[in-house]
mmCIF file with all atom_site columns, C-alpha atoms in Angstrom:
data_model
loop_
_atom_site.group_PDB
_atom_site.id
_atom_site.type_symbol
_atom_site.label_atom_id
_atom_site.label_alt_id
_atom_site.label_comp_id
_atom_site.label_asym_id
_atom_site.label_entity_id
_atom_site.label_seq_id
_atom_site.pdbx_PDB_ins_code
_atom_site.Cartn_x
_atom_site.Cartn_y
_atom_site.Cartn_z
_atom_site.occupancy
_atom_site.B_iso_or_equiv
_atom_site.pdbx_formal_charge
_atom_site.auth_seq_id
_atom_site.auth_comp_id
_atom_site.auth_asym_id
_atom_site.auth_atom_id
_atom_site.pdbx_PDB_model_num
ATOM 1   C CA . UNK A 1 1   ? -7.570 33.085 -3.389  1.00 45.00 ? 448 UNK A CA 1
ATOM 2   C CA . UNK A 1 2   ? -4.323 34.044 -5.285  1.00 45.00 ? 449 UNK A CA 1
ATOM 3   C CA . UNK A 1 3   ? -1.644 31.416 -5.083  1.00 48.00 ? 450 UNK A CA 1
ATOM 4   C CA . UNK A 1 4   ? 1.696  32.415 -3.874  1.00 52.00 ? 451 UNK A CA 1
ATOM 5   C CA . UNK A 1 5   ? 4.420  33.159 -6.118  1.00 54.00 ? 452 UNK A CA 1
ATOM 6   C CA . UNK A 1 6   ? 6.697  29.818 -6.172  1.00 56.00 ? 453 UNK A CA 1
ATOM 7   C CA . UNK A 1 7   ? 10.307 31.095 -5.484  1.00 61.00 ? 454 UNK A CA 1
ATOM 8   C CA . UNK A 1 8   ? 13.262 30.081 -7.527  1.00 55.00 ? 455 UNK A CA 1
ATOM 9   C CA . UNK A 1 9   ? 16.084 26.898 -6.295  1.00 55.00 ? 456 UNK A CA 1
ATOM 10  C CA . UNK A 1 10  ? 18.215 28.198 -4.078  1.00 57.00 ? 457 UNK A CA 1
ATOM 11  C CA . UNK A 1 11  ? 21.554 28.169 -6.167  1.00 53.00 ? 458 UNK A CA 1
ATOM 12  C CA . UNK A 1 12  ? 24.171 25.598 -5.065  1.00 49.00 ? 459 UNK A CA 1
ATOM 13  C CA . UNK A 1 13  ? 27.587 26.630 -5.001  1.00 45.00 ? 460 UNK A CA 1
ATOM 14  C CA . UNK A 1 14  ? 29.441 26.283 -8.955  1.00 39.00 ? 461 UNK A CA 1
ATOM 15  C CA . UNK A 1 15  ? 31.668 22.808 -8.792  1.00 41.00 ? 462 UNK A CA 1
ATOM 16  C CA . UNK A 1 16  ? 30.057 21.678 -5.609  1.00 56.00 ? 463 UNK A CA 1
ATOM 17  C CA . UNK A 1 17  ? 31.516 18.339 -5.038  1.00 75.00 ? 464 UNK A CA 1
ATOM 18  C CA . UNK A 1 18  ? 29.790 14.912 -4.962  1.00 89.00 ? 465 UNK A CA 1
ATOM 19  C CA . UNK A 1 19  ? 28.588 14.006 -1.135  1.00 93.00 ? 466 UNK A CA 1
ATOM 20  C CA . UNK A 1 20  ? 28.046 10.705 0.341   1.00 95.00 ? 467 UNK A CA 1
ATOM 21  C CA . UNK A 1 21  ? 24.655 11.320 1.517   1.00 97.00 ? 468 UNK A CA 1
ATOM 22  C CA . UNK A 1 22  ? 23.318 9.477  3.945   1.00 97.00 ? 469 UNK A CA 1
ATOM 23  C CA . UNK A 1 23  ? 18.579 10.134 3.800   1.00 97.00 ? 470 UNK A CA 1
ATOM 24  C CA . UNK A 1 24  ? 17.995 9.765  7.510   1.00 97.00 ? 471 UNK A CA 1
ATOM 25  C CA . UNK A 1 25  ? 13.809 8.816  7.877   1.00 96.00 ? 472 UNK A CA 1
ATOM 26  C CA . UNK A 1 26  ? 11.896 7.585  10.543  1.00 96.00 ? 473 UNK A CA 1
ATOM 27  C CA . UNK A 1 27  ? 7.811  8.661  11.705  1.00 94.00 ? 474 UNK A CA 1
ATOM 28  C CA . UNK A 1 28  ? 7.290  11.331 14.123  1.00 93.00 ? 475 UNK A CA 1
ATOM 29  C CA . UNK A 1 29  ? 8.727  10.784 17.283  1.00 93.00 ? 476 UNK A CA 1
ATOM 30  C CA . UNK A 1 30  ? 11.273 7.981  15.520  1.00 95.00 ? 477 UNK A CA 1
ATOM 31  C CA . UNK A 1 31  ? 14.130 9.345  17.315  1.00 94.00 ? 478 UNK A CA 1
ATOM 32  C CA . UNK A 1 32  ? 15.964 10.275 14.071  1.00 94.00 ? 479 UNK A CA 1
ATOM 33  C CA . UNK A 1 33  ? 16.832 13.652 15.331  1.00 92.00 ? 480 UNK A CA 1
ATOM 34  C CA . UNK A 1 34  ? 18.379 12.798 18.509  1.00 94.00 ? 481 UNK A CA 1
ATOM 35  C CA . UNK A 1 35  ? 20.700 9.584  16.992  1.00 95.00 ? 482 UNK A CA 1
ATOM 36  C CA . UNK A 1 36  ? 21.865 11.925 13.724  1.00 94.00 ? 483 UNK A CA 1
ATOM 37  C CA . UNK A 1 37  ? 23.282 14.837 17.141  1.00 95.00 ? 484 UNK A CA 1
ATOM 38  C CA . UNK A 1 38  ? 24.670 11.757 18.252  1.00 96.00 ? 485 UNK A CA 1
ATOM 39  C CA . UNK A 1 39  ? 26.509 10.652 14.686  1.00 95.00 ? 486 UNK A CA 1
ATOM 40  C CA . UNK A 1 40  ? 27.554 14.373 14.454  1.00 95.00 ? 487 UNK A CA 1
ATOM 41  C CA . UNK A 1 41  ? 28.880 14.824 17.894  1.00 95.00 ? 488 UNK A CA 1
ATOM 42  C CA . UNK A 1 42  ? 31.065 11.700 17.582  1.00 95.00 ? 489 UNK A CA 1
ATOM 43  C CA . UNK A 1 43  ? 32.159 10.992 14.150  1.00 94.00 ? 490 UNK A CA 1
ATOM 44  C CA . UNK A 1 44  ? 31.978 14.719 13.223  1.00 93.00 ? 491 UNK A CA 1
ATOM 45  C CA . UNK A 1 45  ? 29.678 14.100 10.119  1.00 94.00 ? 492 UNK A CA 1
ATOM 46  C CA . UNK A 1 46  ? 27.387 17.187 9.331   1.00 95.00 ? 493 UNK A CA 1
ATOM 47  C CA . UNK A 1 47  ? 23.744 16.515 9.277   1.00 93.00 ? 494 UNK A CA 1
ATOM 48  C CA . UNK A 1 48  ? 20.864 18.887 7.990   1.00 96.00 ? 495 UNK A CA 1
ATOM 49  C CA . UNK A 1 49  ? 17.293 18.843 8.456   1.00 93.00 ? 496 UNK A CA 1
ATOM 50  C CA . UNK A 1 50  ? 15.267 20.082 5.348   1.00 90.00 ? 497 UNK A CA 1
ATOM 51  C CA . UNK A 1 51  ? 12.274 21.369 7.695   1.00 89.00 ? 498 UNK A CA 1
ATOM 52  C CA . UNK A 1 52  ? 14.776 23.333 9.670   1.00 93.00 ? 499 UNK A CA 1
ATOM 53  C CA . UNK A 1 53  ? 16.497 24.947 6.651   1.00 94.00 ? 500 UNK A CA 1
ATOM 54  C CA . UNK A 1 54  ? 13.023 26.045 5.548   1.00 93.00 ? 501 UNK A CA 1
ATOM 55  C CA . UNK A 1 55  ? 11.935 27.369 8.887   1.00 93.00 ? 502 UNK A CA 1
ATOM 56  C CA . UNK A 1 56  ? 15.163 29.442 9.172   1.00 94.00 ? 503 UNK A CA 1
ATOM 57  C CA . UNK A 1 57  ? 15.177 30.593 5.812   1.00 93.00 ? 504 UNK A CA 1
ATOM 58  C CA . UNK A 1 58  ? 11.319 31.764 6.832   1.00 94.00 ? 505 UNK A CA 1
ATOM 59  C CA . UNK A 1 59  ? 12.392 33.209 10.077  1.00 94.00 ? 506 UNK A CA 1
ATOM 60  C CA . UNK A 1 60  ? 15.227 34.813 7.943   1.00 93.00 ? 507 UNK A CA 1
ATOM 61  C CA . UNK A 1 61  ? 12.826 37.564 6.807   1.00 92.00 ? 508 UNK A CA 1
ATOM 62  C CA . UNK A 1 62  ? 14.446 37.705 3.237   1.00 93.00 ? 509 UNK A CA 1
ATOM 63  C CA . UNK A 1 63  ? 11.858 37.585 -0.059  1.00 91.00 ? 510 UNK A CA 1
ATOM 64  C CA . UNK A 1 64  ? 12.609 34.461 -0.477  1.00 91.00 ? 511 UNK A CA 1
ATOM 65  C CA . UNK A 1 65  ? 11.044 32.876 2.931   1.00 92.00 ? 512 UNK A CA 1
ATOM 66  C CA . UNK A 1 66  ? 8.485  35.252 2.974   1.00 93.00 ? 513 UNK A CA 1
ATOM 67  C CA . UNK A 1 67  ? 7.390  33.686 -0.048  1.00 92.00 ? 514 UNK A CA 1
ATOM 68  C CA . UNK A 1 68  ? 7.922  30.629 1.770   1.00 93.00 ? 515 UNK A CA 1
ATOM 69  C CA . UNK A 1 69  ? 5.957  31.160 4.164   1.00 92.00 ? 516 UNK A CA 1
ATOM 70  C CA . UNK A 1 70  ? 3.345  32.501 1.860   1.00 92.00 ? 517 UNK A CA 1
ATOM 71  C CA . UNK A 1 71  ? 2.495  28.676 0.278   1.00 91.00 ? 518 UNK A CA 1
ATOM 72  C CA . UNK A 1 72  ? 2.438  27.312 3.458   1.00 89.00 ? 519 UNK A CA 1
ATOM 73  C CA . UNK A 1 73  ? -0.119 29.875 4.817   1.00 90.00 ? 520 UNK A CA 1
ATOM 74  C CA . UNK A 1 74  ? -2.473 29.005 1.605   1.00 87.00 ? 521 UNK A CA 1
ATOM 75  C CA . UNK A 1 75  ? -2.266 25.207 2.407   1.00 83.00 ? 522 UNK A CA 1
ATOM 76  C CA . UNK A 1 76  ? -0.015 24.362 -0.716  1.00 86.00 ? 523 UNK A CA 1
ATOM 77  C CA . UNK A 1 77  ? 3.577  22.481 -0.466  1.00 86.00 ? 524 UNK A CA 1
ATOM 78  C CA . UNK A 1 78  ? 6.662  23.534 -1.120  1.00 90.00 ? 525 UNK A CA 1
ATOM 79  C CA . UNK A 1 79  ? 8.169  22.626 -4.294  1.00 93.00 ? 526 UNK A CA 1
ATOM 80  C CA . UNK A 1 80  ? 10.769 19.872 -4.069  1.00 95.00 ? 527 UNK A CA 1
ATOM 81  C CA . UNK A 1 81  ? 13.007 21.973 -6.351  1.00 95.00 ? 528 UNK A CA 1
ATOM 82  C CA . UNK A 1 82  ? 13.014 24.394 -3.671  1.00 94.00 ? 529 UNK A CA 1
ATOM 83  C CA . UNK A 1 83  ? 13.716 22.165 -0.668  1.00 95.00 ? 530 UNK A CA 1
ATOM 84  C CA . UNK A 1 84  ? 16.419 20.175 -2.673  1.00 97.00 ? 531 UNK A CA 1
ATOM 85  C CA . UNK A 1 85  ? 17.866 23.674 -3.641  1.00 96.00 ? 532 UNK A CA 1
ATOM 86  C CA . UNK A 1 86  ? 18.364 24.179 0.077   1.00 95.00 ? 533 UNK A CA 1
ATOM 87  C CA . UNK A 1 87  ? 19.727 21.048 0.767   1.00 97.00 ? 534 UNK A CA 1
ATOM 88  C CA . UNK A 1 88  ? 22.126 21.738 -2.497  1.00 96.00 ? 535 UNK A CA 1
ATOM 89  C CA . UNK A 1 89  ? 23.177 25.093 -0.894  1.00 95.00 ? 536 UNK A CA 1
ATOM 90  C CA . UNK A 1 90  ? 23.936 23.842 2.880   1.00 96.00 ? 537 UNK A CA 1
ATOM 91  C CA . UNK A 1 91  ? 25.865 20.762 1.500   1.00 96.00 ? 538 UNK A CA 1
ATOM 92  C CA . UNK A 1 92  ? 28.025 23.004 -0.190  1.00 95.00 ? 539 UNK A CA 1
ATOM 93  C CA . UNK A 1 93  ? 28.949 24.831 2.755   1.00 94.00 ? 540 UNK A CA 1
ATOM 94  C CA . UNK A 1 94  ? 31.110 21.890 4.229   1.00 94.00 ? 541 UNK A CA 1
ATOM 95  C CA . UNK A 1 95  ? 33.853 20.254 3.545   1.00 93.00 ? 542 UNK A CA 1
ATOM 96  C CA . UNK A 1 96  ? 33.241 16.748 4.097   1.00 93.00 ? 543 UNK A CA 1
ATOM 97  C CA . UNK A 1 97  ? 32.511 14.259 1.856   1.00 92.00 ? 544 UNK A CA 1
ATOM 98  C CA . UNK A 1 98  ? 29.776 12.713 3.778   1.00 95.00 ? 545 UNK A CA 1
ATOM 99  C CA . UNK A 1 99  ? 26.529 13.908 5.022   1.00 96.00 ? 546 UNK A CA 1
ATOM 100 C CA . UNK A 1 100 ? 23.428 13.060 6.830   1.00 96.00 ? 547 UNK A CA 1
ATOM 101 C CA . UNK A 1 101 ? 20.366 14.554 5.595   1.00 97.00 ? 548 UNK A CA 1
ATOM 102 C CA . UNK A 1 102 ? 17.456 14.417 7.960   1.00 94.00 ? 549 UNK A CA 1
ATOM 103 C CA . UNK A 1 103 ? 13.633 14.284 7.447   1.00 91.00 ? 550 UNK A CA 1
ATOM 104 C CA . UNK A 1 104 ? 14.161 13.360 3.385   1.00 95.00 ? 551 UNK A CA 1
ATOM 105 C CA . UNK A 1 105 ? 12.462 12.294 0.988   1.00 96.00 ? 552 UNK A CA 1
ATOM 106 C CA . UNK A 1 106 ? 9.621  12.360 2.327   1.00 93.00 ? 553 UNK A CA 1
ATOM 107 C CA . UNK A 1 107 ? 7.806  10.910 -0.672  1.00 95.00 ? 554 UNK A CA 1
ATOM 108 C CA . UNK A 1 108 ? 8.311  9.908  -4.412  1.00 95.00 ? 555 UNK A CA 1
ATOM 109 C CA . UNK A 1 109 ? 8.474  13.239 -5.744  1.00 95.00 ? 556 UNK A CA 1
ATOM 110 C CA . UNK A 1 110 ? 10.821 14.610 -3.838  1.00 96.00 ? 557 UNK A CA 1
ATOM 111 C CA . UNK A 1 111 ? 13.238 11.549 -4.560  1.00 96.00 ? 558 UNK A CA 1
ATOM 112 C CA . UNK A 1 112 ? 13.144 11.888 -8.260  1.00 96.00 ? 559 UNK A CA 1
ATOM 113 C CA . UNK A 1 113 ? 14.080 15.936 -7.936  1.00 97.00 ? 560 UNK A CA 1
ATOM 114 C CA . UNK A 1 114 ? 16.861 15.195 -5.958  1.00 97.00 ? 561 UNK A CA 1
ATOM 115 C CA . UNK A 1 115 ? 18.092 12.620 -8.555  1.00 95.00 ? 562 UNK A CA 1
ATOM 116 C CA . UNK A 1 116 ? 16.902 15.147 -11.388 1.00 96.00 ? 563 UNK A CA 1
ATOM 117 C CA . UNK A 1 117 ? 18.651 18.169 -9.259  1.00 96.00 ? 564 UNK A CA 1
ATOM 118 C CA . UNK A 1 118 ? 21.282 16.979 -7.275  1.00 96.00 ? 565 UNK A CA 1
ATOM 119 C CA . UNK A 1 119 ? 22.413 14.143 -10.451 1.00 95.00 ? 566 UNK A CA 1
ATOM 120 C CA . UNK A 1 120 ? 23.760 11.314 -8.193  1.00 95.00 ? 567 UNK A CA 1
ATOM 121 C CA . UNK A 1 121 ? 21.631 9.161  -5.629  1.00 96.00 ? 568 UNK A CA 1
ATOM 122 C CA . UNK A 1 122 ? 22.094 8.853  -1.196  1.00 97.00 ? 569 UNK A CA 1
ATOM 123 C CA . UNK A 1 123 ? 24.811 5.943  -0.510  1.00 96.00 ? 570 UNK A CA 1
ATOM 124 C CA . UNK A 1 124 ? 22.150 4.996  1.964   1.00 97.00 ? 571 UNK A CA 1
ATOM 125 C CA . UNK A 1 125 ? 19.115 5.059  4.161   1.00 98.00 ? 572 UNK A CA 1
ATOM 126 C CA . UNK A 1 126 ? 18.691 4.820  7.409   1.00 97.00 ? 573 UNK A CA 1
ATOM 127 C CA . UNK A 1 127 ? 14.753 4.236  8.313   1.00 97.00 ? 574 UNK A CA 1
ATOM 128 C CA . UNK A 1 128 ? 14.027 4.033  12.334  1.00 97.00 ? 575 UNK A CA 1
ATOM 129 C CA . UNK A 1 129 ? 11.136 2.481  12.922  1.00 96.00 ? 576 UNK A CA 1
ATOM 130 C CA . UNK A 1 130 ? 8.825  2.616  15.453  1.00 96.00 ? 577 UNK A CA 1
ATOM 131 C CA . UNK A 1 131 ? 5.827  1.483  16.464  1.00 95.00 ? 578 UNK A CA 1
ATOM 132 C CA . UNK A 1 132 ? 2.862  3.933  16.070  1.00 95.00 ? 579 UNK A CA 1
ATOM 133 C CA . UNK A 1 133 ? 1.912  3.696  19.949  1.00 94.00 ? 580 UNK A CA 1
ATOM 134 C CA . UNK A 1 134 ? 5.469  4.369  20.942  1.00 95.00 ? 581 UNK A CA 1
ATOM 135 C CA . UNK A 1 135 ? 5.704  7.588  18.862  1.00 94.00 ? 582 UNK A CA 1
ATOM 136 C CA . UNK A 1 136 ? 2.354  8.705  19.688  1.00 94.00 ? 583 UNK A CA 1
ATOM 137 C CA . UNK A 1 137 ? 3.274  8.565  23.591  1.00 93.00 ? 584 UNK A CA 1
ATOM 138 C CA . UNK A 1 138 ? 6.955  10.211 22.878  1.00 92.00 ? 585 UNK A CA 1
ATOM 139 C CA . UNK A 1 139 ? 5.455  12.922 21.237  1.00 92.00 ? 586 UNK A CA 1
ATOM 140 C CA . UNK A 1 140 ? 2.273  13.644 23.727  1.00 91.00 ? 587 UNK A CA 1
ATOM 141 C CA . UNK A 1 141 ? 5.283  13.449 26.540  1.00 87.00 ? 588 UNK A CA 1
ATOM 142 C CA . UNK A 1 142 ? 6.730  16.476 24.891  1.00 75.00 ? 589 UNK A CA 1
ATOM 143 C CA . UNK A 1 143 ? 3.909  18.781 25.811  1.00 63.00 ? 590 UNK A CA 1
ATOM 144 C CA . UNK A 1 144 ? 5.571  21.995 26.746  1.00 53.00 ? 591 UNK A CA 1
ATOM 145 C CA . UNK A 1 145 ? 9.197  20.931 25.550  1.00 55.00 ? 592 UNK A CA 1
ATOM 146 C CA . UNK A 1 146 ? 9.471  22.176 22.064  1.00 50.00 ? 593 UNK A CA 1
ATOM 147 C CA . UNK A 1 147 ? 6.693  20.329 20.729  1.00 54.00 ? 594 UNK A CA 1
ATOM 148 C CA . UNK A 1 148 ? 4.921  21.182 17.878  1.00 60.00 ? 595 UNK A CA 1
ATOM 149 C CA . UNK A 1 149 ? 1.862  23.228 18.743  1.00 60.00 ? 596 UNK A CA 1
ATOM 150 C CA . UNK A 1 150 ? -0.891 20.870 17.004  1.00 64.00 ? 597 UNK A CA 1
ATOM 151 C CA . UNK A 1 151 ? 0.683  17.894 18.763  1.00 72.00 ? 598 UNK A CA 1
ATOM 152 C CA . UNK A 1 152 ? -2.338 16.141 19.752  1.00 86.00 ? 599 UNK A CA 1
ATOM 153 C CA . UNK A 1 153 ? -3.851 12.488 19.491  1.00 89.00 ? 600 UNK A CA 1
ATOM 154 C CA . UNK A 1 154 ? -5.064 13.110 16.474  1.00 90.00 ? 601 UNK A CA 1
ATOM 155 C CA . UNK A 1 155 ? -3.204 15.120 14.399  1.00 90.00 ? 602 UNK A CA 1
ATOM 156 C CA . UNK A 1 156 ? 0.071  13.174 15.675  1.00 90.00 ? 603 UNK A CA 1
ATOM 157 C CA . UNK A 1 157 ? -1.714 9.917  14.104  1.00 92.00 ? 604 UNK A CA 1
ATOM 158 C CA . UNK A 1 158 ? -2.287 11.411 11.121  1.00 92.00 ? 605 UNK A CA 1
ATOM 159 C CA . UNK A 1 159 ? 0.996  12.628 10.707  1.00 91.00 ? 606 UNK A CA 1
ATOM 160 C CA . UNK A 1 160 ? 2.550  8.799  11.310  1.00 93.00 ? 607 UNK A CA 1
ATOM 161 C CA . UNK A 1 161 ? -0.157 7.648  8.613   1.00 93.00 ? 608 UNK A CA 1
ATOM 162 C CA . UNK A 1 162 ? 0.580  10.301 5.691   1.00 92.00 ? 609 UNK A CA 1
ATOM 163 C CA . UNK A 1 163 ? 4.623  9.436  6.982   1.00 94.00 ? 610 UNK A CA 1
ATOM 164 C CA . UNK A 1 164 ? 3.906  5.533  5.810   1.00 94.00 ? 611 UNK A CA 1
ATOM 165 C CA . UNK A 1 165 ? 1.735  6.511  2.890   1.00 95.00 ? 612 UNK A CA 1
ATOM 166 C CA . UNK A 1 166 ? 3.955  8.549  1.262   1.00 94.00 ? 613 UNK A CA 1
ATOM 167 C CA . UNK A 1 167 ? 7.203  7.066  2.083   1.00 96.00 ? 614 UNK A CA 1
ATOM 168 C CA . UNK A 1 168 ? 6.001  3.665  1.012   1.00 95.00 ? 615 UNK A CA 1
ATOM 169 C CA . UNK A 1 169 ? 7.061  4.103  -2.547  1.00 96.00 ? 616 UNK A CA 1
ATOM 170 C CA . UNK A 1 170 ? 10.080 5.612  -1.699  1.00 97.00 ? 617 UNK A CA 1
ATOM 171 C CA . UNK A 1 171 ? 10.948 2.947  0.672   1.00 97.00 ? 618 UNK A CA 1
ATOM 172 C CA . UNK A 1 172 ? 9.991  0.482  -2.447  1.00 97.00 ? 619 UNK A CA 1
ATOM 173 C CA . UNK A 1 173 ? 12.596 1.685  -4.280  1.00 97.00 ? 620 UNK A CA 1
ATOM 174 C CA . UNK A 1 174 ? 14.973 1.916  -2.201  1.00 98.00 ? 621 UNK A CA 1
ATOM 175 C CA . UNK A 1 175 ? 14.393 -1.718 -0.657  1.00 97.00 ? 622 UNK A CA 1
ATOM 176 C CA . UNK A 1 176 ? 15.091 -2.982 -4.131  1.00 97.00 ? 623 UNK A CA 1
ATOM 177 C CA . UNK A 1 177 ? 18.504 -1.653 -4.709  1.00 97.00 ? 624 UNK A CA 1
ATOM 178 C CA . UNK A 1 178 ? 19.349 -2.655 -1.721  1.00 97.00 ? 625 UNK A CA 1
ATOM 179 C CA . UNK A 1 179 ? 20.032 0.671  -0.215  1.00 97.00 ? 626 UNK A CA 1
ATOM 180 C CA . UNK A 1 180 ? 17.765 0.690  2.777   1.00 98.00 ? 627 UNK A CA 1
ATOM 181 C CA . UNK A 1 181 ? 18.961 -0.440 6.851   1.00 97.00 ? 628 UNK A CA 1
ATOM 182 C CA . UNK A 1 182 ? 16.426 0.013  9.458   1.00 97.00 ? 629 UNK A CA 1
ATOM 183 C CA . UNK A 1 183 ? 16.548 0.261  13.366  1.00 97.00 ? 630 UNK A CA 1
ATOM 184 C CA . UNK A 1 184 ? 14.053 -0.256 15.219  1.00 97.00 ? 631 UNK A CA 1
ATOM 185 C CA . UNK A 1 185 ? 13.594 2.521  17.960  1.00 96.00 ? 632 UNK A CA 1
ATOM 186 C CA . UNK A 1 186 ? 11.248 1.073  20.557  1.00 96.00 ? 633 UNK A CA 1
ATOM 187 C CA . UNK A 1 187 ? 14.140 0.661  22.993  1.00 96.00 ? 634 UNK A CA 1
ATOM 188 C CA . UNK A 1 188 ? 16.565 2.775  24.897  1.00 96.00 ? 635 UNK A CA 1
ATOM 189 C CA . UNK A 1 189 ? 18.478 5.659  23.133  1.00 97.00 ? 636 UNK A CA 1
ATOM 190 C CA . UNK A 1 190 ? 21.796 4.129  24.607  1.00 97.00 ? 637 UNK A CA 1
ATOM 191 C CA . UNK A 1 191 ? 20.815 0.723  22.782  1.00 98.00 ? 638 UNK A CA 1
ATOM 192 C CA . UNK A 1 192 ? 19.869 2.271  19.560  1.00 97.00 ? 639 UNK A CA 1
ATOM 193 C CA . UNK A 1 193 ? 22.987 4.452  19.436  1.00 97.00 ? 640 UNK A CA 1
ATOM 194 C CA . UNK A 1 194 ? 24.749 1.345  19.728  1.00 97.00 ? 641 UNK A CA 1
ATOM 195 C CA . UNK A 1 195 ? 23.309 0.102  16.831  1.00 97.00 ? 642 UNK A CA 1
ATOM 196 C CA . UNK A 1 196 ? 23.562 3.264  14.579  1.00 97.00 ? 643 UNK A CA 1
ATOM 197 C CA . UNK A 1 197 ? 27.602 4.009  15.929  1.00 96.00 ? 644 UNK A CA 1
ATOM 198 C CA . UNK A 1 198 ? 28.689 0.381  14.862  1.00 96.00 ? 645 UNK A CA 1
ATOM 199 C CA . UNK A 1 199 ? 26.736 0.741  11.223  1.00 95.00 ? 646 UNK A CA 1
ATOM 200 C CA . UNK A 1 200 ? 28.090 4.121  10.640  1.00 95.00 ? 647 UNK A CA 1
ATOM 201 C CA . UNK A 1 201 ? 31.590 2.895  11.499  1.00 94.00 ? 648 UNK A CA 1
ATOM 202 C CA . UNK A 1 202 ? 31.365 0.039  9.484   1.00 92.00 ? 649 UNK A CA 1
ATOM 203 C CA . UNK A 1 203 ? 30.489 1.592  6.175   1.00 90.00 ? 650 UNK A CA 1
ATOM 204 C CA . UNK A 1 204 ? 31.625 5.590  7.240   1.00 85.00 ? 651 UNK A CA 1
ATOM 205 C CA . UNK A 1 205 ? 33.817 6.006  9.911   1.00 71.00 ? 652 UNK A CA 1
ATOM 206 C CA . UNK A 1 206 ? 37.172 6.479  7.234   1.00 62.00 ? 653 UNK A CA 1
ATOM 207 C CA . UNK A 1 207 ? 35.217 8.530  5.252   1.00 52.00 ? 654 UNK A CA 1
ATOM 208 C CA . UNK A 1 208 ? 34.529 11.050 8.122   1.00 47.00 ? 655 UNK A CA 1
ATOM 209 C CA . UNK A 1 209 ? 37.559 11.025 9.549   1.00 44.00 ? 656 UNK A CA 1
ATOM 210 C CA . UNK A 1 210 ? 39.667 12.121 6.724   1.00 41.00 ? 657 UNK A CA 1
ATOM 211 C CA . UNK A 1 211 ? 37.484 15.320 6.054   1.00 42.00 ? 658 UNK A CA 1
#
């Protein structure tokens, strides 16, 4: 089989300024997704999802997400130079100095690129965690409401394990310079939010507001 063409770093924009980026990481069916809308629709603070970025850039049509889409039809992964090149690119698009990025790093590789790439290091990490039954049940309750098509028992459960394998050194390293806060998302939305709101006002509330 030939192996797809790898396509070149999305370009960030020249002088791009430094971010306060906030890595946003939880299992499937964590909740991250719905408490980062939450942070955006009430402290203004733009958040971006690197598996959406690469889906749109594929649903784009241009060469370079056909190539995309390419690798992921042969099985391979996308090169962390690539998905930190997107993240580069949106991040330059707004003006704020602080951003939520959603859904990274999803494992060691992808946190040294970013430090390699980007050349400065998240402010913070946010990890929701859940318990593996609770995510399992939130995402089998999605059936038929935007949820991924091979959401099933098992594929769902090994999803959550290759989440805690591959995180776990990130997660490490993040743990020992003190960078990491985690919420745990077994419990209402309304109780978590409270939770996330009064950390994100405490260390970025001033931040957002003057952007």
């Amino acid at each position: 089989m030939a192996t797809a063409a790898t396509p070149a770093a999305p370009a960030a924009q020249a002088g791009s300024a430094h971010k306060r980026v906030v890595f946003v990481v939880g299992g499937p069916g964590s909740g991250k997704g719905t408490q980062c809308d939450m942070l955006a629709r009430d402290f203004g603070v733009p958040f971006f999802s690197a598996g959406e970025l690469i889906r749109s850039l594929i649903a784009s049509g241009c060469p370079e997400g056909k190539q995309l889409q390419d690798i992921i039809l042969q099985g391979q992964i996308i090169p962390s130079e690539v998905t930190v090149g997107l993240l580069q690119k949106a991040m330059a698009t707004t003006p704020s100095d602080t951003v939520l990025i959603d859904g990274f790093p999803r494992n060691h590789e992808n946190r040294t690129v970013w430090a390699s790439q980007v050349g400065y290091d998240c402010e913070m990490v946010l990890l929701f965690d859940c318990p593996d039954e609770v995510m399992l049940q939130r995402l089998l309750g999605r059936a038929g409401q935007g949820s991924r098509a091979d959401d099933n028992e098992e594929t769902i459960r090994k999803r959550v394990k290759n989440f805690k394998s591959q995180m776990e050194p990130v997660l490490e390293h993040y743990r020992g310079i003190g960078k990491v806060t985690t919420i745990r998302t077994d419990r209402p939305i309304s109780d978590v939010y409270a939770e996330v709101s009064g950390i994100w006002r405490q260390r970025f509330a001033n931040a957002t507001a003057a952007a």
